[in-house]
Structures are given as C-alpha cells and as structure tokens.
Amino acid sequence: GESVGLHLPTLSVQEGDNSIINCAYSNSASDYFIWYKQESGKGPQFIIDIRSNMDKRQGQRVTVLLNKTVKHLSLQIAATQPGDSAVYFCAENPPGETGANSKLTFGKGITLSVRP
Amino acid sequence: DARVTQTPRHKVTEMGQEVTMRCQPILGHNTVFWYRQTMMQGLELLAYFRNRAPLDDSGMPKDRFSAEMPDATLATLKIQPSEPRDSAVYFCASGSDPTGTLFNEQFFGPGTRLTVL
C-alpha cells in the first residue's frame, strides 16, 4: 500500500550548519503532514506541521517545505545544535482521516547526528 | 507540566505470559493512541480511541492484543499470550480537539520497552 518513506537513513552535519531532512510520500491525497523528533529513550515530540494548501511553514529555527508536485516534504533546521541530534519522522494523515487527532502514518525515521 | 505517563517503563517477561501496559493521557485530552515501535517496522499504529470509544484497532493482532479505556484517565494495552516477536517499545499518545480545528498534535508518553524471552 502507499506509505510515507524517507530518502536517507542517517545524516551527519557540522554544528552550526543548516540541516535538511527529506521525506517522500506516495499518496497524493494526503493533506496534512507533521514532523516529529525522537530523542534516545523518549517518545516522539511534535516539531512542526503543514497542510497541503501551503508550501512552506516556519517555526523557531525550523522550516517545513511541501512540494506536492513531486510529493516531497522536507525539514530544514537552521544553525544545527548538538541538541538537535535525534531521529526525525515525517507523518501524514491518510485519505479519509482528515480531522483533529485522526490517525497518522509515520515514515521509518532518519537519524540526525551533529558533529561538534 | 502536563505529560502522558506510561507504566511500566520496562518489562521483561517470558513467552506465554500476560502483559499489561498502562497509559494516563493528559488531563482533558479526548483521544488516545497506542503505537508500537521496532527497528524493522518503525512506528505502527495499533489502536486509537476518541472519548473512550475505540475508533480503529485494525493495526492490532486481534487474537492476542486488546486495548481498553476503563475511564478517561486510563488506557490499557494487553497482550495474552505474549510472544518474542512482540518485543518492542509501546507508546501511548494523547490529543485533544476542543475547537474542532484540524490541529493534529499528538503528545507521546515515554514508552514501555517490552522484552519477551
């Protein structure tokens, strides 16, 4: 079936550099996407979300970009810090599930490692 | 600081034993989710509840898994009998929808790490 996936399993960046984490989704009907961060030994933590009627959304040091043409989602982290080291997941609302607290389909996850 | 709590944090058991995992959602949240996380499969939704009613448990093996919400402050996930392939981290998450918006944030607990020998 259709699923959310990630291009790269690991990403290593230098502290202070910008990080870009990519996610491909296959279901063009998905209309809501979320990025989660999971630190070792903890549960996933919400970072930022975006609806399909937007192509960009900014938060504090993070930006999510959505390209519906190629079904691609990315998370940009500015001035990456050691505390950003974690596993990052993208997630989508499957078709028919739109609405607050509907179920999400998560991607496999990508590890971000920040070099000091 | 409102948080989702889960107990136990770690559980080691032998194959065939019953396992019960508990979750206390954030007070006032009306939706509760159970996820399982493994290296191979990632995060998988097992079941979720809204206002204590089960909405979807299609991700859960019905023959051995059961999920309930005895009251608004407690969600349980049971495995009986447990098998080695059930070894994973089980997460509970909760959310709320007071205004009917499409905001979909789910707050995750710290998880229960289950090992079935």
JSON list of N, CA, C and O in Angstrom, two decimals, chain B residues 68-111:
[
{"chain": "B", "resi": 68, "resn": "GLU", "atom": "N", "xyz": [-8.19, -1.11, 25.88]},
{"chain": "B", "resi": 68, "resn": "GLU", "atom": "CA", "xyz": [-9.40, -0.61, 26.53]},
{"chain": "B", "resi": 68, "resn": "GLU", "atom": "C", "xyz": [-9.14, 0.74, 27.18]},
{"chain": "B", "resi": 68, "resn": "GLU", "atom": "O", "xyz": [-8.00, 1.11, 27.44]},
{"chain": "B", "resi": 69, "resn": "MET", "atom": "N", "xyz": [-10.23, 1.44, 27.46]},
{"chain": "B", "resi": 69, "resn": "MET", "atom": "CA", "xyz": [-10.15, 2.66, 28.26]},
{"chain": "B", "resi": 69, "resn": "MET", "atom": "C", "xyz": [-11.21, 2.55, 29.35]},
{"chain": "B", "resi": 69, "resn": "MET", "atom": "O", "xyz": [-12.36, 2.96, 29.15]},
{"chain": "B", "resi": 70, "resn": "PRO", "atom": "N", "xyz": [-10.85, 2.00, 30.50]},
{"chain": "B", "resi": 70, "resn": "PRO", "atom": "CA", "xyz": [-11.81, 1.85, 31.59]},
{"chain": "B", "resi": 70, "resn": "PRO", "atom": "C", "xyz": [-12.41, 3.18, 32.03]},
{"chain": "B", "resi": 70, "resn": "PRO", "atom": "O", "xyz": [-13.57, 3.24, 32.43]},
{"chain": "B", "resi": 71, "resn": "ASP", "atom": "N", "xyz": [-11.62, 4.22, 31.97]},
{"chain": "B", "resi": 71, "resn": "ASP", "atom": "CA", "xyz": [-12.14, 5.56, 32.23]},
{"chain": "B", "resi": 71, "resn": "ASP", "atom": "C", "xyz": [-11.28, 6.57, 31.47]},
{"chain": "B", "resi": 71, "resn": "ASP", "atom": "O", "xyz": [-10.31, 6.19, 30.81]},
{"chain": "B", "resi": 72, "resn": "ALA", "atom": "N", "xyz": [-11.61, 7.82, 31.59]},
{"chain": "B", "resi": 72, "resn": "ALA", "atom": "CA", "xyz": [-10.96, 8.85, 30.78]},
{"chain": "B", "resi": 72, "resn": "ALA", "atom": "C", "xyz": [-9.50, 9.07, 31.17]},
{"chain": "B", "resi": 72, "resn": "ALA", "atom": "O", "xyz": [-8.75, 9.72, 30.44]},
{"chain": "B", "resi": 73, "resn": "THR", "atom": "N", "xyz": [-9.10, 8.56, 32.33]},
{"chain": "B", "resi": 73, "resn": "THR", "atom": "CA", "xyz": [-7.73, 8.79, 32.79]},
{"chain": "B", "resi": 73, "resn": "THR", "atom": "C", "xyz": [-6.84, 7.56, 32.64]},
{"chain": "B", "resi": 73, "resn": "THR", "atom": "O", "xyz": [-5.69, 7.58, 33.06]},
{"chain": "B", "resi": 74, "resn": "LEU", "atom": "N", "xyz": [-7.36, 6.50, 32.05]},
{"chain": "B", "resi": 74, "resn": "LEU", "atom": "CA", "xyz": [-6.56, 5.27, 31.96]},
{"chain": "B", "resi": 74, "resn": "LEU", "atom": "C", "xyz": [-6.85, 4.54, 30.66]},
{"chain": "B", "resi": 74, "resn": "LEU", "atom": "O", "xyz": [-8.00, 4.30, 30.31]},
{"chain": "B", "resi": 75, "resn": "ALA", "atom": "N", "xyz": [-5.77, 4.20, 29.97]},
{"chain": "B", "resi": 75, "resn": "ALA", "atom": "CA", "xyz": [-5.85, 3.34, 28.78]},
{"chain": "B", "resi": 75, "resn": "ALA", "atom": "C", "xyz": [-4.95, 2.15, 29.03]},
{"chain": "B", "resi": 75, "resn": "ALA", "atom": "O", "xyz": [-3.87, 2.30, 29.61]},
{"chain": "B", "resi": 76, "resn": "THR", "atom": "N", "xyz": [-5.40, 0.97, 28.63]},
{"chain": "B", "resi": 76, "resn": "THR", "atom": "CA", "xyz": [-4.59, -0.22, 28.82]},
{"chain": "B", "resi": 76, "resn": "THR", "atom": "C", "xyz": [-4.41, -0.96, 27.51]},
{"chain": "B", "resi": 76, "resn": "THR", "atom": "O", "xyz": [-5.29, -0.94, 26.63]},
{"chain": "B", "resi": 77, "resn": "LEU", "atom": "N", "xyz": [-3.26, -1.61, 27.39]},
{"chain": "B", "resi": 77, "resn": "LEU", "atom": "CA", "xyz": [-2.95, -2.46, 26.25]},
{"chain": "B", "resi": 77, "resn": "LEU", "atom": "C", "xyz": [-2.48, -3.79, 26.83]},
{"chain": "B", "resi": 77, "resn": "LEU", "atom": "O", "xyz": [-1.51, -3.82, 27.59]},
{"chain": "B", "resi": 78, "resn": "LYS", "atom": "N", "xyz": [-3.17, -4.85, 26.46]},
{"chain": "B", "resi": 78, "resn": "LYS", "atom": "CA", "xyz": [-2.83, -6.17, 27.00]},
{"chain": "B", "resi": 78, "resn": "LYS", "atom": "C", "xyz": [-2.40, -7.09, 25.88]},
{"chain": "B", "resi": 78, "resn": "LYS", "atom": "O", "xyz": [-2.95, -7.05, 24.77]},
{"chain": "B", "resi": 79, "resn": "ILE", "atom": "N", "xyz": [-1.45, -7.94, 26.21]},
{"chain": "B", "resi": 79, "resn": "ILE", "atom": "CA", "xyz": [-1.02, -8.98, 25.29]},
{"chain": "B", "resi": 79, "resn": "ILE", "atom": "C", "xyz": [-1.12, -10.30, 26.04]},
{"chain": "B", "resi": 79, "resn": "ILE", "atom": "O", "xyz": [-0.53, -10.48, 27.11]},
{"chain": "B", "resi": 80, "resn": "GLN", "atom": "N", "xyz": [-1.89, -11.22, 25.50]},
{"chain": "B", "resi": 80, "resn": "GLN", "atom": "CA", "xyz": [-2.05, -12.52, 26.13]},
{"chain": "B", "resi": 80, "resn": "GLN", "atom": "C", "xyz": [-2.37, -13.58, 25.07]},
{"chain": "B", "resi": 80, "resn": "GLN", "atom": "O", "xyz": [-3.43, -13.49, 24.45]},
{"chain": "B", "resi": 81, "resn": "PRO", "atom": "N", "xyz": [-1.52, -14.56, 24.90]},
{"chain": "B", "resi": 81, "resn": "PRO", "atom": "CA", "xyz": [-0.19, -14.71, 25.49]},
{"chain": "B", "resi": 81, "resn": "PRO", "atom": "C", "xyz": [0.86, -13.93, 24.71]},
{"chain": "B", "resi": 81, "resn": "PRO", "atom": "O", "xyz": [0.72, -13.72, 23.51]},
{"chain": "B", "resi": 82, "resn": "SER", "atom": "N", "xyz": [1.89, -13.50, 25.39]},
{"chain": "B", "resi": 82, "resn": "SER", "atom": "CA", "xyz": [2.95, -12.75, 24.73]},
{"chain": "B", "resi": 82, "resn": "SER", "atom": "C", "xyz": [3.89, -13.70, 23.97]},
{"chain": "B", "resi": 82, "resn": "SER", "atom": "O", "xyz": [4.03, -14.88, 24.33]},
{"chain": "B", "resi": 83, "resn": "GLU", "atom": "N", "xyz": [4.51, -13.16, 22.92]},
{"chain": "B", "resi": 83, "resn": "GLU", "atom": "CA", "xyz": [5.44, -13.91, 22.10]},
{"chain": "B", "resi": 83, "resn": "GLU", "atom": "C", "xyz": [6.71, -13.07, 21.90]},
{"chain": "B", "resi": 83, "resn": "GLU", "atom": "O", "xyz": [6.65, -11.83, 21.99]},
{"chain": "B", "resi": 84, "resn": "PRO", "atom": "N", "xyz": [7.84, -13.72, 21.61]},
{"chain": "B", "resi": 84, "resn": "PRO", "atom": "CA", "xyz": [9.08, -12.96, 21.40]},
{"chain": "B", "resi": 84, "resn": "PRO", "atom": "C", "xyz": [8.95, -11.86, 20.34]},
{"chain": "B", "resi": 84, "resn": "PRO", "atom": "O", "xyz": [9.55, -10.79, 20.47]},
{"chain": "B", "resi": 85, "resn": "ARG", "atom": "N", "xyz": [8.15, -12.08, 19.32]},
{"chain": "B", "resi": 85, "resn": "ARG", "atom": "CA", "xyz": [8.00, -11.08, 18.25]},
{"chain": "B", "resi": 85, "resn": "ARG", "atom": "C", "xyz": [7.25, -9.84, 18.74]},
{"chain": "B", "resi": 85, "resn": "ARG", "atom": "O", "xyz": [7.18, -8.84, 18.00]},
{"chain": "B", "resi": 86, "resn": "ASP", "atom": "N", "xyz": [6.68, -9.90, 19.92]},
{"chain": "B", "resi": 86, "resn": "ASP", "atom": "CA", "xyz": [6.02, -8.72, 20.49]},
{"chain": "B", "resi": 86, "resn": "ASP", "atom": "C", "xyz": [7.02, -7.76, 21.13]},
{"chain": "B", "resi": 86, "resn": "ASP", "atom": "O", "xyz": [6.64, -6.65, 21.54]},
{"chain": "B", "resi": 87, "resn": "SER", "atom": "N", "xyz": [8.27, -8.16, 21.22]},
{"chain": "B", "resi": 87, "resn": "SER", "atom": "CA", "xyz": [9.28, -7.30, 21.82]},
{"chain": "B", "resi": 87, "resn": "SER", "atom": "C", "xyz": [9.40, -6.01, 21.02]},
{"chain": "B", "resi": 87, "resn": "SER", "atom": "O", "xyz": [9.62, -6.03, 19.80]},
{"chain": "B", "resi": 88, "resn": "ALA", "atom": "N", "xyz": [9.23, -4.90, 21.70]},
{"chain": "B", "resi": 88, "resn": "ALA", "atom": "CA", "xyz": [9.20, -3.60, 21.03]},
{"chain": "B", "resi": 88, "resn": "ALA", "atom": "C", "xyz": [9.05, -2.53, 22.11]},
{"chain": "B", "resi": 88, "resn": "ALA", "atom": "O", "xyz": [8.94, -2.84, 23.29]},
{"chain": "B", "resi": 89, "resn": "VAL", "atom": "N", "xyz": [9.04, -1.29, 21.66]},
{"chain": "B", "resi": 89, "resn": "VAL", "atom": "CA", "xyz": [8.66, -0.19, 22.56]},
{"chain": "B", "resi": 89, "resn": "VAL", "atom": "C", "xyz": [7.24, 0.21, 22.20]},
{"chain": "B", "resi": 89, "resn": "VAL", "atom": "O", "xyz": [6.92, 0.45, 21.04]},
{"chain": "B", "resi": 90, "resn": "TYR", "atom": "N", "xyz": [6.39, 0.27, 23.21]},
{"chain": "B", "resi": 90, "resn": "TYR", "atom": "CA", "xyz": [4.99, 0.61, 23.01]},
{"chain": "B", "resi": 90, "resn": "TYR", "atom": "C", "xyz": [4.75, 2.02, 23.54]},
{"chain": "B", "resi": 90, "resn": "TYR", "atom": "O", "xyz": [5.02, 2.33, 24.70]},
{"chain": "B", "resi": 91, "resn": "PHE", "atom": "N", "xyz": [4.25, 2.86, 22.65]},
{"chain": "B", "resi": 91, "resn": "PHE", "atom": "CA", "xyz": [3.99, 4.25, 23.01]},
{"chain": "B", "resi": 91, "resn": "PHE", "atom": "C", "xyz": [2.49, 4.52, 23.07]},
{"chain": "B", "resi": 91, "resn": "PHE", "atom": "O", "xyz": [1.72, 4.02, 22.25]},
{"chain": "B", "resi": 92, "resn": "CYS", "atom": "N", "xyz": [2.15, 5.32, 24.03]},
{"chain": "B", "resi": 92, "resn": "CYS", "atom": "CA", "xyz": [0.81, 5.87, 24.12]},
{"chain": "B", "resi": 92, "resn": "CYS", "atom": "C", "xyz": [0.92, 7.35, 23.78]},
{"chain": "B", "resi": 92, "resn": "CYS", "atom": "O", "xyz": [1.92, 8.01, 24.12]},
{"chain": "B", "resi": 93, "resn": "ALA", "atom": "N", "xyz": [-0.07, 7.88, 23.10]},
{"chain": "B", "resi": 93, "resn": "ALA", "atom": "CA", "xyz": [-0.11, 9.31, 22.80]},
{"chain": "B", "resi": 93, "resn": "ALA", "atom": "C", "xyz": [-1.53, 9.80, 23.03]},
{"chain": "B", "resi": 93, "resn": "ALA", "atom": "O", "xyz": [-2.50, 9.05, 22.88]},
{"chain": "B", "resi": 94, "resn": "SER", "atom": "N", "xyz": [-1.65, 11.05, 23.39]},
{"chain": "B", "resi": 94, "resn": "SER", "atom": "CA", "xyz": [-3.00, 11.61, 23.56]},
{"chain": "B", "resi": 94, "resn": "SER", "atom": "C", "xyz": [-3.09, 12.96, 22.87]},
{"chain": "B", "resi": 94, "resn": "SER", "atom": "O", "xyz": [-2.07, 13.60, 22.57]},
{"chain": "B", "resi": 95, "resn": "GLY", "atom": "N", "xyz": [-4.30, 13.37, 22.58]},
{"chain": "B", "resi": 95, "resn": "GLY", "atom": "CA", "xyz": [-4.54, 14.64, 21.92]},
{"chain": "B", "resi": 95, "resn": "GLY", "atom": "C", "xyz": [-5.93, 15.15, 22.26]},
{"chain": "B", "resi": 95, "resn": "GLY", "atom": "O", "xyz": [-6.75, 14.44, 22.84]},
{"chain": "B", "resi": 96, "resn": "SER", "atom": "N", "xyz": [-6.18, 16.39, 21.86]},
{"chain": "B", "resi": 96, "resn": "SER", "atom": "CA", "xyz": [-7.50, 16.96, 22.15]},
{"chain": "B", "resi": 96, "resn": "SER", "atom": "C", "xyz": [-7.98, 17.77, 20.95]},
{"chain": "B", "resi": 96, "resn": "SER", "atom": "O", "xyz": [-7.21, 18.18, 20.09]},
{"chain": "B", "resi": 97, "resn": "ASP", "atom": "N", "xyz": [-9.25, 17.99, 20.90]},
{"chain": "B", "resi": 97, "resn": "ASP", "atom": "CA", "xyz": [-9.86, 18.73, 19.80]},
{"chain": "B", "resi": 97, "resn": "ASP", "atom": "C", "xyz": [-10.98, 19.61, 20.35]},
{"chain": "B", "resi": 97, "resn": "ASP", "atom": "O", "xyz": [-12.14, 19.44, 20.03]},
{"chain": "B", "resi": 98, "resn": "PRO", "atom": "N", "xyz": [-10.63, 20.58, 21.19]},
{"chain": "B", "resi": 98, "resn": "PRO", "atom": "CA", "xyz": [-11.68, 21.38, 21.84]},
{"chain": "B", "resi": 98, "resn": "PRO", "atom": "C", "xyz": [-12.40, 22.32, 20.90]},
{"chain": "B", "resi": 98, "resn": "PRO", "atom": "O", "xyz": [-13.53, 22.69, 21.15]},
{"chain": "B", "resi": 99, "resn": "THR", "atom": "N", "xyz": [-11.74, 22.72, 19.81]},
{"chain": "B", "resi": 99, "resn": "THR", "atom": "CA", "xyz": [-12.35, 23.72, 18.94]},
{"chain": "B", "resi": 99, "resn": "THR", "atom": "C", "xyz": [-12.76, 23.15, 17.59]},
{"chain": "B", "resi": 99, "resn": "THR", "atom": "O", "xyz": [-13.25, 23.88, 16.73]},
{"chain": "B", "resi": 100, "resn": "GLY", "atom": "N", "xyz": [-12.54, 21.86, 17.39]},
{"chain": "B", "resi": 100, "resn": "GLY", "atom": "CA", "xyz": [-12.91, 21.28, 16.11]},
{"chain": "B", "resi": 100, "resn": "GLY", "atom": "C", "xyz": [-11.98, 21.69, 14.98]},
{"chain": "B", "resi": 100, "resn": "GLY", "atom": "O", "xyz": [-12.34, 21.62, 13.82]},
{"chain": "B", "resi": 101, "resn": "THR", "atom": "N", "xyz": [-10.78, 22.14, 15.31]},
{"chain": "B", "resi": 101, "resn": "THR", "atom": "CA", "xyz": [-9.83, 22.53, 14.26]},
{"chain": "B", "resi": 101, "resn": "THR", "atom": "C", "xyz": [-9.14, 21.28, 13.73]},
{"chain": "B", "resi": 101, "resn": "THR", "atom": "O", "xyz": [-9.32, 20.18, 14.20]},
{"chain": "B", "resi": 102, "resn": "LEU", "atom": "N", "xyz": [-8.32, 21.46, 12.74]},
{"chain": "B", "resi": 102, "resn": "LEU", "atom": "CA", "xyz": [-7.62, 20.34, 12.14]},
{"chain": "B", "resi": 102, "resn": "LEU", "atom": "C", "xyz": [-6.22, 20.18, 12.72]},
{"chain": "B", "resi": 102, "resn": "LEU", "atom": "O", "xyz": [-5.36, 19.57, 12.12]},
{"chain": "B", "resi": 103, "resn": "PHE", "atom": "N", "xyz": [-5.99, 20.73, 13.90]},
{"chain": "B", "resi": 103, "resn": "PHE", "atom": "CA", "xyz": [-4.70, 20.59, 14.53]},
{"chain": "B", "resi": 103, "resn": "PHE", "atom": "C", "xyz": [-4.56, 19.18, 15.06]},
{"chain": "B", "resi": 103, "resn": "PHE", "atom": "O", "xyz": [-5.41, 18.70, 15.78]},
{"chain": "B", "resi": 104, "resn": "ASN", "atom": "N", "xyz": [-3.49, 18.54, 14.68]},
{"chain": "B", "resi": 104, "resn": "ASN", "atom": "CA", "xyz": [-3.40, 17.10, 14.88]},
{"chain": "B", "resi": 104, "resn": "ASN", "atom": "C", "xyz": [-2.27, 16.68, 15.80]},
{"chain": "B", "resi": 104, "resn": "ASN", "atom": "O", "xyz": [-1.80, 15.58, 15.72]},
{"chain": "B", "resi": 105, "resn": "GLU", "atom": "N", "xyz": [-1.80, 17.60, 16.68]},
{"chain": "B", "resi": 105, "resn": "GLU", "atom": "CA", "xyz": [-0.67, 17.23, 17.51]},
{"chain": "B", "resi": 105, "resn": "GLU", "atom": "C", "xyz": [-1.03, 16.11, 18.47]},
{"chain": "B", "resi": 105, "resn": "GLU", "atom": "O", "xyz": [-2.07, 16.15, 19.12]},
{"chain": "B", "resi": 106, "resn": "GLN", "atom": "N", "xyz": [-0.19, 15.13, 18.51]},
{"chain": "B", "resi": 106, "resn": "GLN", "atom": "CA", "xyz": [-0.31, 14.04, 19.46]},
{"chain": "B", "resi": 106, "resn": "GLN", "atom": "C", "xyz": [0.87, 14.13, 20.42]},
{"chain": "B", "resi": 106, "resn": "GLN", "atom": "O", "xyz": [2.01, 14.27, 20.00]},
{"chain": "B", "resi": 107, "resn": "PHE", "atom": "N", "xyz": [0.58, 14.05, 21.71]},
{"chain": "B", "resi": 107, "resn": "PHE", "atom": "CA", "xyz": [1.60, 14.10, 22.74]},
{"chain": "B", "resi": 107, "resn": "PHE", "atom": "C", "xyz": [1.94, 12.68, 23.16]},
{"chain": "B", "resi": 107, "resn": "PHE", "atom": "O", "xyz": [1.07, 11.94, 23.63]},
{"chain": "B", "resi": 108, "resn": "PHE", "atom": "N", "xyz": [3.19, 12.32, 23.01]},
{"chain": "B", "resi": 108, "resn": "PHE", "atom": "CA", "xyz": [3.61, 10.96, 23.28]},
{"chain": "B", "resi": 108, "resn": "PHE", "atom": "C", "xyz": [4.13, 10.79, 24.70]},
{"chain": "B", "resi": 108, "resn": "PHE", "atom": "O", "xyz": [4.78, 11.69, 25.26]},
{"chain": "B", "resi": 109, "resn": "GLY", "atom": "N", "xyz": [3.87, 9.60, 25.25]},
{"chain": "B", "resi": 109, "resn": "GLY", "atom": "CA", "xyz": [4.47, 9.24, 26.52]},
{"chain": "B", "resi": 109, "resn": "GLY", "atom": "C", "xyz": [5.88, 8.72, 26.31]},
{"chain": "B", "resi": 109, "resn": "GLY", "atom": "O", "xyz": [6.36, 8.63, 25.18]},
{"chain": "B", "resi": 110, "resn": "PRO", "atom": "N", "xyz": [6.56, 8.33, 27.40]},
{"chain": "B", "resi": 110, "resn": "PRO", "atom": "CA", "xyz": [7.95, 7.88, 27.29]},
{"chain": "B", "resi": 110, "resn": "PRO", "atom": "C", "xyz": [8.10, 6.46, 26.77]},
{"chain": "B", "resi": 110, "resn": "PRO", "atom": "O", "xyz": [9.20, 6.03, 26.44]},
{"chain": "B", "resi": 111, "resn": "GLY", "atom": "N", "xyz": [6.99, 5.72, 26.71]},
{"chain": "B", "resi": 111, "resn": "GLY", "atom": "CA", "xyz": [7.04, 4.38, 26.16]},
{"chain": "B", "resi": 111, "resn": "GLY", "atom": "C", "xyz": [7.27, 3.29, 27.21]},
{"chain": "B", "resi": 111, "resn": "GLY", "atom": "O", "xyz": [7.79, 3.55, 28.30]}
]
